[in-house]
Amino acid sequence: MSSSPPPSKEALVIILDVGKSMGTKSKEDFEKAKQAISLLIKMKMRYSPKDEIGLLLIGTKQTKNPLNEEHSNEYKNIYLLKPIDTVSLDLFKLINEVNIDEIGNSTNNDLLDGLIVASDLIKNRCGKRKYLKRIFIVSDAGGELIADIDNDTKESIFNGLKDQEINVNVIGIDFKHFSTSPLNDDNDNIPVDNNIKVKKEKIPTQITPKEQNEIFLNKMCQYVGGIVIPIQQAIETLSLMRSKKILSRTAFRGTLNIADIIKIPIWVYKKSEKTNLPTAKKISLISRRQENQEEHNNNEENKEEEENKEEKKTKKTIRKKEQNKVIQERCYYTYEDPDNQVEEEKRIKAYKYGKNYVPFHIVNEKSLKYKSEKGITVLGFTDEKNIERNYFMGETYCFISPPDDLYSQLSLNILIKSLSELQKVIIVRYVYRDDLEPKLGFLYPHIGSDYECFYFNSLPYSEDLRQYPFKSFSFYNHSEEQLKTMENFINEMDLMNSDSNEDNIVDNEEEYLKPSHTFNPLMQYFYDCLHYKSMKLNNNNSNHSTNNNLLEKMEIDLPPVDQVITKYCFPELNESSFYYKLINKCTNTLDKMKEVFPLKEITEDNNNNKNKRKYWFAMNGNNEITLDSYQITSSNNITTNEEQVNNEQEQVAVVGNNEYEGQVLKRLKDVDNDGGNNNNRRDGMTDEEFNNMETRIGLNNLFSDRSTSVKTTNPIKDFNDMINRRDIDLVDKAIEEIQIVIFKLINDSIGDQYYDKVFECIKVLREGCTKEEESDKFNNFLVKFKNLYSSKQSKRFDFWKNYILKFNLTLICQDECEGSEITLQQAQNFLLENNVVVKDDNENERDNITDENDLFNDLE
């Protein structure tokens, strides 16, 4: 019979005791209780994010739970703080806000009633679905005496927990009795079978009611499955590193084909795979801001509405996911036309071949794709020694026989043991899905204590191997003292002898360091940082502010590295670690090694100019092309001289194209635009040398890029280039096109993404129109801009308020430009007025036409 896989999700209810007895404890004890619960939730969010958790408080002043409503106040002083739901950040907030003085300190805190309510919550939540079910109790067991409850009630509770397969764990505060494994004493056995009645327990009268409750909880945990541990041990255990749960799924189910005659059914599981850090998901910042604002407003309006709170919250969560989701679309543009998108039908894939690109249509790509069939085929057998360790590639897979196939188990078992005795491996061809690239690999037998299997690793092709030539160390001469010192060091660091005493007698023949798990500290610290930032974000959202830049202004600090990770990474700092003892034992040998292997520090001055980057135009060699070789006669022409002159000052390089000129221009522009270190900017040249070079090259005249249209990439430069042209009049075109760019940028802006760029464009447009005496065009543009964005209902009102009004950018008046019809007073009042009508440039022309028509009417 094949065993069914374990459930992939867990339903967990945490019961926190806030009764009178817990209230008498110190504040530190209660904070430890909350810390243990927070660590448990943190562990679930990190390693089992699909698990579901509910929070239940017992010993509260108020009562809120489903069973109490159904059974008319039979389960009082039990408050359901959080129904069972997927683990989330809200749980941390709820736990941190629990104040025992405000919500608890009730004398009526019945642990058994809390267990009944918790089991009912799990039953209603899980139904017939497969779940792991567990209840955590965090209490000091100082409430009502459980031994006073009748035996039938205890029996029904135990049987109910057992039937539902619910495990119970207790985190004890100030406990004296603990259990970490079930008892085997038949005399103390409390049966949980429905057909056997529970025998009444004899509780000694000399112990306190608290101790009686502790004993009862210990026995209950043992019989239903669970443990009772002290609070400090729970905190330490929950703080330890662990790996994420991986659901065991087969990667392949098929047959192992040997010579097309023997077919052995097998199942393949992935044994090892590199675990990468989680990838960051993109969310909408605008939706996040609106969501926080709406949540704040709803909380203010619905403080007294509690009945439909959960239903509203569920709908809100769905809406959040839809709002925050970002759909990515990839667009393609050309350098020549960066404003217009290249349509899909005009694009084609191309592969680089040398310096050229060879286009491939999708039809050609499909024809090139290899057609393969799913299966594993044996190609042959070879000795283990023929497979070098550096040939192992990729992930490791485990090949086993199906659990319910006895013949397959027998066949595979015989094959594994035979190959193990012969020390041979199988070379196979592995295709785990149709039409995938086949893998060349080998199967090597593994015989464990409880199972046998084949392990699979991919083998490299010849193209995958790197043939690097390395120098041999044979020509290096070493002294006998150096050799002996190194041998002593290796012997002292031998783990088999590391636990020896002073007489070099090994107490234990086993390896001293034999770890079963080695965790990745980077992964652990990443999740610590993620938890830390999420908690800060959650706190900022709870303390809502009207600041729209809340997310941008969050602190970027990171939490300190946990001590568990520090001890893990630096065992030499941990006095209780084996490494600390091992290093101390080898101290003398290490000092000796420093003496016989002296090291010489290499200063930076010795290699100061060795790896320094040099550009060709900054070199000064006899056979090198220098900047003196270029003679610029005009912006487009370079005079060349084919005669070789001995005098270096008159030497001229022959340049037949503009390639070198473009390189000079690019280098100079990059250097000139670099605002960093002067040494990096000049590449070793002095300021005088650089200025002379710039003068000779003619940076302002050498192939200057002349824009003929205003694009969104660099609109300010394009606009200035066009209005400064004197060979052709592009002023009107520049003014018209930059207005189009301004409206495009502000409408396409995500939040305030392009606001600074838009404002700079408007300022440049105003300056250009003032300079070129085109004030009417700017004034009409600004009036139109005001009509669109100055209303509070406009989506871009924040730009009008935070930029136009704040910096008092108004119309061009007569004092600035003689051709303007706007007075200074009108310009000052413009920003204070409501929307105005845009004046049409052709208005005067239409008025003249109207006057002419009226004149003709009078003549008639």
GROMACS .gro file of C-alpha atoms in nm, residues 560-791:
model
  232
  560PRO     CA    1   2.192   4.402   1.364
  561VAL     CA    2   2.307   4.052   1.284
  562ASP     CA    3   2.150   3.801   1.520
  563GLN     CA    4   2.384   3.636   1.769
  564VAL     CA    5   2.286   3.294   1.639
  565ILE     CA    6   2.414   3.391   1.293
  566THR     CA    7   2.728   3.551   1.439
  567LYS     CA    8   2.819   3.235   1.630
  568TYR     CA    9   2.743   3.034   1.321
  569CYS     CA   10   2.972   3.243   1.097
  570PHE     CA   11   3.249   3.305   1.349
  571PRO     CA   12   3.289   2.991   1.561
  572GLU     CA   13   3.628   3.113   1.682
  573LEU     CA   14   3.444   3.377   1.887
  574ASN     CA   15   3.227   3.118   2.058
  575GLU     CA   16   3.419   2.964   2.346
  576SER     CA   17   3.189   2.663   2.357
  577SER     CA   18   3.245   2.573   1.991
  578PHE     CA   19   3.479   2.298   1.875
  579TYR     CA   20   3.663   2.542   1.647
  580TYR     CA   21   3.756   2.767   1.938
  581LYS     CA   22   3.914   2.471   2.120
  582LEU     CA   23   4.082   2.349   1.804
  583ILE     CA   24   4.243   2.684   1.726
  584ASN     CA   25   4.367   2.723   2.083
  585LYS     CA   26   4.529   2.380   2.061
  586CYS     CA   27   4.710   2.480   1.740
  587THR     CA   28   4.830   2.820   1.860
  588ASN     CA   29   5.197   2.722   1.884
  589THR     CA   30   5.196   2.559   1.542
  590LEU     CA   31   5.032   2.865   1.388
  591ASP     CA   32   5.301   3.090   1.535
  592LYS     CA   33   5.564   2.856   1.396
  593MET     CA   34   5.406   2.874   1.050
  594LYS     CA   35   5.429   3.252   1.054
  595GLU     CA   36   5.801   3.222   1.118
  596VAL     CA   37   5.886   2.964   0.852
  597PHE     CA   38   5.652   3.117   0.592
  598PRO     CA   39   5.727   3.491   0.606
  599LEU     CA   40   5.493   3.717   0.411
  600LYS     CA   41   5.593   4.044   0.250
  601GLU     CA   42   5.334   4.317   0.217
  602ILE     CA   43   5.312   4.466  -0.131
  603THR     CA   44   5.249   4.838  -0.119
  604GLU     CA   45   5.033   5.017  -0.370
  605ASP     CA   46   5.321   5.234  -0.489
  606ASN     CA   47   5.496   4.937  -0.646
  607ASN     CA   48   5.207   4.881  -0.884
  608ASN     CA   49   5.079   5.234  -0.899
  609ASN     CA   50   5.080   5.267  -1.277
  610LYS     CA   51   5.058   4.901  -1.361
  611ASN     CA   52   4.682   4.862  -1.393
  612LYS     CA   53   4.599   5.222  -1.465
  613ARG     CA   54   4.348   5.274  -1.744
  614LYS     CA   55   4.475   5.484  -2.036
  615TYR     CA   56   4.288   5.627  -2.331
  616TRP     CA   57   4.452   5.639  -2.671
  617PHE     CA   58   4.422   6.015  -2.695
  618ALA     CA   59   4.607   6.061  -2.363
  619MET     CA   60   4.917   5.862  -2.461
  620ASN     CA   61   5.250   6.025  -2.546
  621GLY     CA   62   5.458   5.759  -2.722
  622ASN     CA   63   5.676   5.799  -3.029
  623ASN     CA   64   5.471   5.554  -3.232
  624GLU     CA   65   5.133   5.657  -3.090
  625ILE     CA   66   4.866   5.877  -3.237
  626THR     CA   67   4.859   6.202  -3.039
  627LEU     CA   68   4.614   6.487  -3.031
  628ASP     CA   69   4.870   6.707  -3.205
  629SER     CA   70   4.811   6.503  -3.519
  630TYR     CA   71   4.463   6.649  -3.566
  631GLN     CA   72   4.427   6.984  -3.742
  632ILE     CA   73   4.073   7.114  -3.746
  633THR     CA   74   3.996   7.361  -4.023
  634SER     CA   75   3.619   7.360  -3.990
  635SER     CA   76   3.341   7.179  -3.810
  636ASN     CA   77   3.311   6.916  -4.081
  637ASN     CA   78   3.654   6.895  -4.244
  638ILE     CA   79   3.991   6.765  -4.130
  639THR     CA   80   4.305   6.847  -4.328
  640THR     CA   81   4.541   6.554  -4.369
  641ASN     CA   82   4.903   6.537  -4.476
  642GLU     CA   83   5.044   6.219  -4.631
  643GLU     CA   84   5.404   6.337  -4.605
  644GLN     CA   85   5.589   6.200  -4.307
  645VAL     CA   86   5.770   6.480  -4.122
  646ASN     CA   87   6.046   6.414  -3.875
  647ASN     CA   88   5.949   6.706  -3.658
  648GLU     CA   89   5.686   6.577  -3.409
  649GLN     CA   90   5.526   6.919  -3.381
  650GLU     CA   91   5.440   6.914  -3.753
  651GLN     CA   92   5.342   6.548  -3.771
  652VAL     CA   93   4.995   6.486  -3.908
  653ALA     CA   94   4.798   6.162  -3.903
  654VAL     CA   95   4.611   6.050  -4.211
  655VAL     CA   96   4.247   6.012  -4.126
  656GLY     CA   97   4.018   5.901  -4.402
  657ASN     CA   98   3.690   5.890  -4.210
  658ASN     CA   99   3.516   6.040  -3.910
  659GLU     CA  100   3.557   5.742  -3.677
  660TYR     CA  101   3.848   5.887  -3.480
  661GLU     CA  102   3.677   6.224  -3.455
  662GLY     CA  103   3.371   6.065  -3.303
  663GLN     CA  104   3.585   5.879  -3.052
  664VAL     CA  105   3.759   6.200  -2.947
  665LEU     CA  106   3.428   6.378  -2.911
  666LYS     CA  107   3.276   6.097  -2.705
  667ARG     CA  108   3.576   6.073  -2.474
  668LEU     CA  109   3.583   6.446  -2.418
  669LYS     CA  110   3.211   6.463  -2.352
  670ASP     CA  111   3.226   6.175  -2.106
  671VAL     CA  112   3.518   6.335  -1.925
  672ASP     CA  113   3.360   6.678  -1.930
  673ASN     CA  114   3.027   6.553  -1.795
  674ASP     CA  115   3.189   6.350  -1.516
  675GLY     CA  116   3.145   6.533  -1.187
  676GLY     CA  117   3.362   6.298  -0.988
  677ASN     CA  118   3.723   6.296  -0.885
  678ASN     CA  119   3.948   6.526  -1.087
  679ASN     CA  120   4.206   6.252  -1.121
  680ASN     CA  121   3.947   6.021  -1.269
  681ARG     CA  122   3.817   6.296  -1.496
  682ARG     CA  123   4.156   6.386  -1.644
  683ASP     CA  124   4.291   6.029  -1.657
  684GLY     CA  125   4.629   6.143  -1.531
  685MET     CA  126   4.640   6.471  -1.728
  686THR     CA  127   4.690   6.807  -1.566
  687ASP     CA  128   4.432   7.083  -1.609
  688GLU     CA  129   4.661   7.271  -1.847
  689GLU     CA  130   4.711   6.965  -2.066
  690PHE     CA  131   4.341   6.896  -2.070
  691ASN     CA  132   4.253   7.257  -2.161
  692ASN     CA  133   4.508   7.259  -2.442
  693MET     CA  134   4.374   6.931  -2.573
  694GLU     CA  135   4.016   7.061  -2.559
  695THR     CA  136   4.118   7.374  -2.750
  696ARG     CA  137   4.297   7.176  -3.020
  697ILE     CA  138   4.011   6.934  -3.064
  698GLY     CA  139   3.751   7.207  -3.072
  699LEU     CA  140   3.488   7.053  -2.850
  700ASN     CA  141   3.226   7.311  -2.946
  701ASN     CA  142   3.290   7.283  -3.318
  702LEU     CA  143   3.380   6.919  -3.377
  703PHE     CA  144   3.077   6.735  -3.513
  704SER     CA  145   2.834   6.910  -3.282
  705ASP     CA  146   2.500   6.728  -3.272
  706ARG     CA  147   2.233   6.955  -3.415
  707SER     CA  148   1.883   6.859  -3.315
  708THR     CA  149   1.599   6.906  -3.562
  709SER     CA  150   1.315   6.800  -3.332
  710VAL     CA  151   1.233   6.799  -2.959
  711LYS     CA  152   1.222   6.450  -2.811
  712THR     CA  153   1.133   6.329  -2.463
  713THR     CA  154   1.482   6.191  -2.403
  714ASN     CA  155   1.655   6.530  -2.367
  715PRO     CA  156   1.398   6.798  -2.453
  716ILE     CA  157   1.583   7.093  -2.298
  717LYS     CA  158   1.897   7.031  -2.506
  718ASP     CA  159   1.692   6.973  -2.821
  719PHE     CA  160   1.493   7.292  -2.766
  720ASN     CA  161   1.799   7.509  -2.704
  721ASP     CA  162   1.978   7.364  -3.007
  722MET     CA  163   1.684   7.441  -3.234
  723ILE     CA  164   1.622   7.798  -3.122
  724ASN     CA  165   1.997   7.874  -3.141
  725ARG     CA  166   2.025   7.759  -3.502
  726ARG     CA  167   2.110   8.044  -3.735
  727ASP     CA  168   2.136   7.852  -4.060
  728ILE     CA  169   1.763   7.771  -4.049
  729ASP     CA  170   1.467   7.908  -3.854
  730LEU     CA  171   1.335   7.637  -3.620
  731VAL     CA  172   1.198   7.858  -3.343
  732ASP     CA  173   0.829   7.803  -3.416
  733LYS     CA  174   0.881   7.429  -3.455
  734ALA     CA  175   1.081   7.407  -3.133
  735ILE     CA  176   0.815   7.596  -2.934
  736GLU     CA  177   0.537   7.379  -3.073
  737GLU     CA  178   0.718   7.049  -3.018
  738ILE     CA  179   0.835   7.122  -2.662
  739GLN     CA  180   0.475   7.198  -2.566
  740ILE     CA  181   0.374   6.856  -2.698
  741VAL     CA  182   0.658   6.698  -2.500
  742ILE     CA  183   0.552   6.881  -2.181
  743PHE     CA  184   0.194   6.755  -2.203
  744LYS     CA  185   0.316   6.403  -2.285
  745LEU     CA  186   0.556   6.390  -1.990
  746ILE     CA  187   0.307   6.520  -1.733
  747ASN     CA  188   0.033   6.287  -1.852
  748ASP     CA  189   0.262   5.983  -1.859
  749SER     CA  190   0.420   6.061  -1.522
  750ILE     CA  191   0.375   5.796  -1.253
  751GLY     CA  192   0.310   6.011  -0.949
  752ASP     CA  193   0.568   6.288  -0.945
  753GLN     CA  194   0.818   6.090  -1.152
  754TYR     CA  195   0.857   6.350  -1.432
  755TYR     CA  196   0.750   6.662  -1.244
  756ASP     CA  197   1.100   6.808  -1.213
  757LYS     CA  198   1.167   6.749  -1.580
  758VAL     CA  199   0.836   6.907  -1.683
  759PHE     CA  200   0.899   7.214  -1.469
  760GLU     CA  201   1.246   7.263  -1.617
  761CYS     CA  202   1.098   7.235  -1.966
  762ILE     CA  203   0.838   7.502  -1.886
  763LYS     CA  204   1.108   7.733  -1.751
  764VAL     CA  205   1.322   7.682  -2.061
  765LEU     CA  206   1.019   7.743  -2.282
  766ARG     CA  207   0.949   8.069  -2.101
  767GLU     CA  208   1.309   8.184  -2.134
  768GLY     CA  209   1.316   8.093  -2.503
  769CYS     CA  210   0.991   8.267  -2.581
  770THR     CA  211   1.108   8.579  -2.397
  771LYS     CA  212   1.438   8.578  -2.584
  772GLU     CA  213   1.277   8.521  -2.925
  773GLU     CA  214   0.990   8.767  -2.851
  774GLU     CA  215   0.726   8.495  -2.879
  775SER     CA  216   0.549   8.586  -2.554
  776ASP     CA  217   0.199   8.522  -2.691
  777LYS     CA  218   0.280   8.157  -2.762
  778PHE     CA  219   0.404   8.094  -2.408
  779ASN     CA  220   0.113   8.287  -2.252
  780ASN     CA  221  -0.142   8.088  -2.453
  781PHE     CA  222   0.035   7.766  -2.353
  782LEU     CA  223   0.032   7.857  -1.983
  783VAL     CA  224  -0.338   7.952  -1.998
  784LYS     CA  225  -0.418   7.617  -2.156
  785PHE     CA  226  -0.200   7.442  -1.897
  786LYS     CA  227  -0.387   7.619  -1.618
  787ASN     CA  228  -0.728   7.522  -1.754
  788LEU     CA  229  -0.622   7.156  -1.757
  789TYR     CA  230  -0.440   7.118  -1.426
  790SER     CA  231  -0.525   7.400  -1.185
  791SER     CA  232  -0.854   7.246  -1.072
   0.00000   0.00000   0.00000
